[in-house]
Coordinates of C-alpha atoms in Angstrom, one line a residue:
M29 CA 37.0 5.4 -7.9
A30 CA 38.3 1.9 -7.3
T31 CA 36.2 -0.1 -4.8
T32 CA 37.8 -2.8 -2.6
R33 CA 34.5 -4.6 -2.2
D34 CA 33.7 -7.7 -4.2
Y35 CA 31.8 -6.7 -7.4
Y36 CA 29.3 -9.5 -6.9
E37 CA 28.6 -8.3 -3.4
V38 CA 28.2 -4.7 -4.7
L39 CA 25.6 -5.9 -7.2
E40 CA 24.0 -8.3 -4.7
V41 CA 24.2 -11.3 -7.0
E42 CA 25.8 -14.7 -6.8
R43 CA 29.0 -15.5 -8.7
G44 CA 27.2 -17.7 -11.1
A45 CA 24.5 -15.1 -11.9
S46 CA 23.4 -14.7 -15.5
Q47 CA 23.9 -11.5 -17.5
E48 CA 20.1 -10.8 -17.2
E49 CA 20.3 -11.2 -13.4
I50 CA 23.2 -8.9 -13.2
K51 CA 21.5 -6.3 -15.4
R52 CA 18.2 -6.6 -13.4
S53 CA 20.0 -6.1 -10.1
F54 CA 22.0 -3.2 -11.4
R55 CA 18.8 -1.4 -12.6
K56 CA 17.1 -1.9 -9.2
L57 CA 20.1 -0.7 -7.2
A58 CA 21.0 2.2 -9.5
M59 CA 17.5 3.6 -9.2
K60 CA 17.7 3.3 -5.5
Y61 CA 21.0 5.1 -5.1
H62 CA 20.9 7.5 -8.0
P63 CA 21.9 11.1 -6.9
D64 CA 18.6 12.5 -8.4
R65 CA 16.7 10.4 -5.9
N66 CA 19.1 11.2 -3.0
P67 CA 20.1 14.9 -3.3
G68 CA 22.9 15.8 -0.9
D69 CA 23.4 12.2 0.2
D70 CA 27.2 11.5 -0.1
A71 CA 26.8 7.8 0.9
A72 CA 24.2 7.2 -1.8
E73 CA 26.5 8.9 -4.4
R74 CA 29.4 6.7 -3.4
S75 CA 27.2 3.6 -3.7
F76 CA 26.0 4.7 -7.1
K77 CA 29.6 5.1 -8.4
E78 CA 30.5 1.8 -6.9
L79 CA 27.6 0.1 -8.7
N80 CA 28.6 1.6 -12.0
E81 CA 32.2 0.3 -11.6
A82 CA 31.0 -3.2 -10.7
Y83 CA 28.5 -3.3 -13.6
E84 CA 31.1 -2.1 -16.1
V85 CA 33.2 -5.2 -15.3
L86 CA 30.5 -7.9 -14.7
S87 CA 28.4 -6.9 -17.7
D88 CA 31.4 -7.5 -20.1
P89 CA 32.1 -11.3 -20.5
D90 CA 35.9 -10.7 -21.1
K91 CA 36.3 -8.4 -18.2
R92 CA 34.2 -10.6 -16.0
N93 CA 36.4 -13.6 -16.9
Q94 CA 39.5 -11.5 -16.1
Y95 CA 38.0 -10.4 -12.8
D96 CA 37.0 -14.0 -11.8
T97 CA 40.5 -15.2 -12.6
Y98 CA 42.7 -12.4 -11.2
G99 CA 40.3 -10.5 -8.9
R100 CA 40.8 -7.2 -10.7
V101 CA 40.5 -5.6 -14.1
G102 CA 42.8 -3.0 -15.5
G103 CA 41.1 0.3 -16.5
A104 CA 37.8 -0.2 -14.5
G105 CA 36.0 3.0 -13.8
G106 CA 35.4 4.5 -17.3
F107 CA 31.8 3.3 -17.3
G108 CA 31.1 4.9 -14.0
D109 CA 32.4 8.2 -15.2
A110 CA 30.2 8.0 -18.3
F111 CA 27.1 7.5 -16.1
A112 CA 28.1 10.1 -13.5
G113 CA 26.2 13.0 -15.1
A114 CA 23.1 11.0 -16.1
G115 CA 19.8 12.1 -14.6
F116 CA 17.4 9.6 -13.1
G117 CA 15.1 9.9 -16.1
D118 CA 18.1 9.3 -18.5
L119 CA 19.1 6.2 -16.6
F120 CA 15.5 4.9 -16.7
D121 CA 15.4 5.4 -20.4
M122 CA 18.7 3.6 -21.0
F123 CA 17.4 0.4 -19.4
F124 CA 13.7 0.6 -20.2
G125 CA 13.6 1.1 -23.9
G126 CA 14.3 4.9 -24.1
Q127 CA 17.1 4.3 -26.6
G128 CA 19.8 6.2 -25.0
G129 CA 17.7 8.8 -23.2
G130 CA 16.2 10.4 -26.3
R131 CA 12.9 11.0 -24.5
Q132 CA 11.4 14.5 -24.9
R133 CA 11.9 16.2 -21.5
G134 CA 10.3 19.6 -22.1
G135 CA 6.8 18.5 -23.1
P136 CA 3.6 18.2 -21.0
R137 CA 3.9 16.1 -17.9
R138 CA 1.0 14.5 -16.0
G139 CA 0.4 15.6 -12.5
G140 CA 1.0 13.4 -9.4
D141 CA -1.5 11.1 -7.8
L142 CA -2.8 12.0 -4.3
R143 CA -4.1 9.9 -1.4
Y144 CA -6.8 11.1 1.0
G145 CA -7.7 9.2 4.2
L146 CA -11.5 9.2 5.0
A147 CA -12.9 8.1 8.3
L148 CA -16.3 6.3 8.2
K149 CA -18.7 5.2 10.9
F150 CA -19.5 1.5 11.0
E151 CA -23.1 2.1 9.6
E152 CA -21.8 4.5 6.9
A153 CA -19.5 1.7 5.5
V154 CA -22.4 -0.7 5.6
F155 CA -25.0 1.4 3.9
G156 CA -22.9 3.9 1.9
V157 CA -22.8 7.7 2.3
E158 CA -22.0 10.9 0.5
K159 CA -19.1 12.9 2.0
E160 CA -17.8 16.3 1.2
I161 CA -14.0 16.5 1.5
Q162 CA -11.4 19.3 1.1
V163 CA -8.4 18.1 -0.9
P164 CA -5.1 20.2 -0.7
R165 CA -3.3 20.0 -4.1
R166 CA -1.3 21.9 -6.6
D167 CA -3.5 23.4 -9.3
V168 CA -2.8 25.4 -12.5
C169 CA -1.9 29.0 -11.8
T170 CA -4.8 31.1 -13.1
V171 CA -2.6 34.2 -13.5
C172 CA -0.2 32.7 -16.1
S173 CA -2.5 29.8 -17.2
G174 CA 0.2 27.4 -16.3
S175 CA 3.0 28.8 -18.5
G176 CA 5.1 30.0 -15.6
A177 CA 5.7 33.3 -17.4
E178 CA 4.5 36.8 -16.3
P179 CA 1.3 37.8 -18.3
G180 CA 2.3 39.5 -21.5
T181 CA 5.5 37.5 -21.8
T182 CA 6.2 34.0 -23.2
P183 CA 8.8 31.4 -22.4
T184 CA 11.6 31.0 -25.0
T185 CA 13.1 27.8 -26.4
C186 CA 16.4 26.9 -24.7
P187 CA 19.2 27.5 -27.1
D188 CA 21.5 24.9 -25.6
C189 CA 19.1 21.9 -26.0
G190 CA 16.8 23.3 -28.7
G191 CA 13.8 22.6 -26.6
Q192 CA 14.6 18.9 -26.0
G193 CA 15.5 19.3 -22.3
Q194 CA 18.6 17.1 -22.9
V195 CA 22.1 17.5 -24.3
R196 CA 24.6 15.0 -25.5
R197 CA 28.1 14.8 -24.0
V198 CA 31.0 12.8 -25.3
A199 CA 33.3 11.3 -22.7
Q200 CA 36.7 9.7 -23.5
S201 CA 37.5 6.4 -21.9
V202 CA 40.1 3.6 -22.4
F203 CA 37.4 1.9 -24.6
G204 CA 36.9 4.9 -26.9
Q205 CA 34.2 7.6 -27.0
V206 CA 31.1 7.2 -24.9
V207 CA 28.1 9.4 -25.8
N208 CA 26.0 10.3 -22.7
V209 CA 22.6 12.1 -22.8
V210 CA 22.1 14.2 -19.8
T211 CA 19.6 16.8 -18.5
C212 CA 20.2 20.2 -20.0
P213 CA 21.9 22.2 -17.2
R214 CA 20.7 25.6 -18.5
C215 CA 16.9 24.9 -18.6
R216 CA 17.1 22.0 -16.1
G217 CA 15.2 19.7 -18.5
E218 CA 12.3 22.0 -19.2
G219 CA 13.3 22.8 -22.8
Q220 CA 12.4 26.4 -22.3
L221 CA 13.6 29.5 -20.4
I222 CA 11.4 31.9 -18.5
E223 CA 13.0 35.3 -18.4
H224 CA 10.1 36.9 -16.6
P225 CA 8.6 34.4 -14.1
C226 CA 5.0 34.8 -13.0
G227 CA 4.9 36.6 -9.7
T228 CA 2.1 34.3 -8.4
C229 CA 3.6 30.9 -9.1
H230 CA 7.2 32.0 -9.4
G231 CA 7.6 30.3 -12.7
S232 CA 6.4 26.9 -11.7
G233 CA 3.0 27.2 -13.5
R234 CA 1.2 25.7 -10.4
V235 CA 0.0 27.1 -7.1
Q236 CA -1.1 25.4 -3.9
S237 CA -4.9 25.3 -3.5
S238 CA -7.7 23.2 -2.0
K239 CA -10.6 21.7 -3.9
S240 CA -14.0 20.7 -2.4
L241 CA -15.3 17.4 -3.7
K242 CA -18.4 15.3 -3.1
V243 CA -17.5 11.6 -2.8
T244 CA -20.1 8.9 -3.1
I245 CA -19.1 5.9 -0.9
P246 CA -20.9 2.8 -2.1
A247 CA -22.6 0.4 0.4
G248 CA -20.5 -2.4 1.6
V249 CA -17.0 -0.9 1.6
D250 CA -14.6 -2.2 4.2
D251 CA -11.6 -0.9 6.2
G252 CA -8.7 -0.3 3.8
D253 CA -10.8 -0.1 0.6
Q254 CA -10.1 2.8 -1.6
I255 CA -11.9 4.6 -4.4
R256 CA -10.1 6.2 -7.4
L257 CA -11.3 9.6 -8.6
S258 CA -9.8 10.1 -12.1
G259 CA -8.4 13.5 -12.8
E260 CA -8.8 14.8 -9.2
G261 CA -5.1 14.7 -8.3
E262 CA -2.5 17.4 -8.9
A263 CA -2.2 19.5 -12.0
G264 CA 0.5 18.6 -14.6
T265 CA 3.1 20.9 -16.0
R266 CA 3.2 22.5 -19.4
G267 CA -0.4 21.5 -20.1
G268 CA -0.1 18.0 -18.8
G269 CA -3.2 16.3 -17.4
Y270 CA -4.2 16.0 -13.8
G271 CA -3.3 12.9 -11.7
D272 CA -5.8 10.8 -9.8
L273 CA -7.1 11.0 -6.3
Y274 CA -7.3 7.8 -4.2
V275 CA -9.7 8.0 -1.3
A276 CA -8.8 5.4 1.3
M277 CA -11.4 4.3 3.9
S278 CA -10.8 3.8 7.6
V279 CA -13.9 2.3 9.3
E280 CA -14.5 3.0 13.0
P281 CA -15.4 -0.1 15.1
H282 CA -19.0 -0.5 16.4
P283 CA -19.5 -0.7 20.1
V284 CA -21.1 -4.2 20.1
L285 CA -21.2 -5.4 16.5
R286 CA -18.2 -6.7 14.5
R287 CA -17.8 -7.5 10.9
Q288 CA -16.2 -10.5 9.0
G289 CA -16.6 -10.1 5.3
R290 CA -20.3 -9.7 4.5
D291 CA -21.5 -11.1 7.8
I292 CA -22.0 -9.2 11.1
Y293 CA -21.5 -10.9 14.5
Y294 CA -23.1 -10.2 17.8
D295 CA -22.4 -11.9 21.2
L296 CA -25.7 -12.4 23.1
G297 CA -25.5 -13.2 26.8
V298 CA -28.4 -15.2 28.3
N299 CA -29.0 -16.8 31.7
F300 CA -29.4 -20.5 32.1
T301 CA -33.2 -20.2 32.5
Q302 CA -33.5 -18.4 29.2
A303 CA -31.3 -21.0 27.6
A304 CA -33.2 -23.9 29.1
L305 CA -36.8 -22.6 28.5
G306 CA -36.2 -20.4 25.5
D307 CA -37.0 -16.7 25.2
S308 CA -37.7 -13.9 22.7
I309 CA -34.9 -11.3 23.1
E310 CA -34.3 -8.0 21.5
V311 CA -30.8 -7.8 19.8
P312 CA -29.1 -4.9 18.0
T313 CA -28.6 -4.9 14.2
V314 CA -27.4 -2.2 11.7
D315 CA -31.1 -1.8 10.8
G316 CA -32.2 -1.3 14.4
P317 CA -33.2 -3.6 17.2
V318 CA -35.1 -6.8 16.2
K319 CA -36.7 -9.7 18.2
L320 CA -34.7 -13.0 18.2
D321 CA -36.3 -16.3 19.3
V322 CA -33.8 -18.3 21.4
P323 CA -35.0 -21.9 21.3
A324 CA -35.5 -24.0 24.5
G325 CA -32.4 -26.0 25.3
T326 CA -30.0 -23.7 23.6
Q327 CA -26.3 -24.5 24.4
Y328 CA -23.4 -22.3 25.0
G329 CA -21.8 -21.2 21.7
T330 CA -25.0 -21.9 19.6
R331 CA -25.1 -19.6 16.5
L332 CA -28.4 -18.1 15.5
R333 CA -28.7 -16.5 12.1
L334 CA -30.6 -13.3 11.1
G335 CA -30.8 -13.6 7.4
G336 CA -30.2 -10.4 5.3
R337 CA -29.1 -8.3 8.3
G338 CA -25.5 -8.2 7.3
V339 CA -23.4 -6.0 4.9
P340 CA -24.5 -5.5 1.2
H341 CA -22.3 -6.7 -1.6
V342 CA -20.7 -3.6 -3.3
R343 CA -21.8 -4.7 -6.7
S344 CA -25.2 -6.1 -5.9
S345 CA -28.2 -5.5 -3.5
K346 CA -27.7 -8.9 -1.8
R347 CA -26.7 -8.7 1.9
G348 CA -24.9 -11.0 4.2
D349 CA -26.4 -12.2 7.6
E350 CA -26.1 -11.3 11.2
I351 CA -24.7 -14.2 13.3
V352 CA -25.8 -14.1 16.9
I353 CA -23.5 -16.2 19.2
V354 CA -25.2 -17.3 22.4
H355 CA -23.2 -17.2 25.6
V356 CA -24.9 -18.8 28.6
I357 CA -23.9 -16.8 31.7
T358 CA -23.5 -18.6 35.0
P359 CA -24.4 -16.5 38.1
T360 CA -21.6 -16.0 40.5
K361 CA -23.7 -14.8 43.5
L362 CA -26.8 -16.7 44.7
T363 CA -29.0 -16.3 47.7
A364 CA -29.8 -19.3 49.9
E365 CA -33.3 -19.5 48.5
Q366 CA -31.9 -19.5 44.9
K367 CA -29.4 -22.2 45.8
K368 CA -32.1 -24.4 47.3
A369 CA -34.3 -24.0 44.3
L370 CA -31.5 -25.0 41.9
E371 CA -30.6 -28.0 44.0
G372 CA -34.2 -29.2 43.9
L373 CA -34.3 -28.5 40.1
G374 CA -31.2 -30.7 39.7
E375 CA -32.7 -33.6 41.6
K376 CA -36.0 -33.4 39.6
T377 CA -34.4 -33.1 36.2
G378 CA -31.8 -35.9 36.9
L379 CA -28.8 -33.7 36.3
P380 CA -25.5 -35.6 36.8
T381 CA -23.9 -35.3 40.2
E382 CA -20.4 -36.0 38.9
A383 CA -18.5 -35.1 35.7
P384 CA -19.3 -37.4 32.7
R385 CA -16.9 -40.2 32.0
N386 CA -15.1 -40.1 28.7
V387 CA -13.9 -42.9 26.5
F388 CA -10.5 -43.2 28.3
D389 CA -12.2 -43.6 31.7
R390 CA -14.3 -46.5 30.3
L391 CA -11.3 -48.1 28.7
R392 CA -9.4 -48.1 32.0
D393 CA -12.5 -49.7 33.7
S394 CA -12.6 -52.5 31.1
L395 CA -8.9 -53.2 31.6
G396 CA -9.2 -53.2 35.4
I397 CA -6.6 -50.4 35.6

């Protein structure tokens, strides 16, 4: 394969990029487009080969200099051929300290992690709750005890890879021999062959199941928080351990209360008589309704605090507060008698008959404008 695209464009780096930047970009893109991650995707395979070709040139100072000077390099493509059969795990090992892909492939492998979404009521998130959940997951096959072989039989070591799960291949290129370590095609990286697969799990060693768990949700969790349950994920293979289960919380909104951090907020509507004279009003809290004293002369937007009526801290018993925001409601429909009473009240209390003058009004008056 010989790409017509600029090699720097293919690797998504600038022309002055360092070797470390080129290598880092290649690792990221190669993992993105590797055929093992994109089975059956021809476009991804073409991109992967194109990346190999570009990296072969730009990772070599002499070839890079030739490419920068003449726009091409003779013989490019051998490196891409050498990587063409590499599995994703092999590629990862080559660039992350695996020393040429010598990692044991046929040994125990840890199971995958799982995520479970749990819906909570507002009060359950505040005070905590114990929930019983059913988690679908892959578990160890009890018939074959996870071996994948029919009871009475045992897997045999793969003769091609000697149980390593990998084989070495030597490829000839214009630069000499290139040794490539790839997944063993016979055992598919397992390191062993199962001549008589288990009839229950069909040789995989795992079966689909569902496990019932009791989950203790601590007081004070918030929407989006998650709890990790170690070892409650999927079963591993060949005796590998279980993965973890992450329980992610989704908190339902409250009809009238809202939460901000450890404090709870409530909007209280009062009429202007209650605001002017004061009143004792019942307000809702997560602990139940409580009496709140609204002081005489309370203004619109005043915040009244109910200490210790908020959300507990997850790691302590200390609680936040409930903040009550007062909204003075102006009536829109008045009877003639009510209007007359209010007019008389305005005259007696000396309420202003026109809008108050601000500093700019007074400045204009002083300048005679």
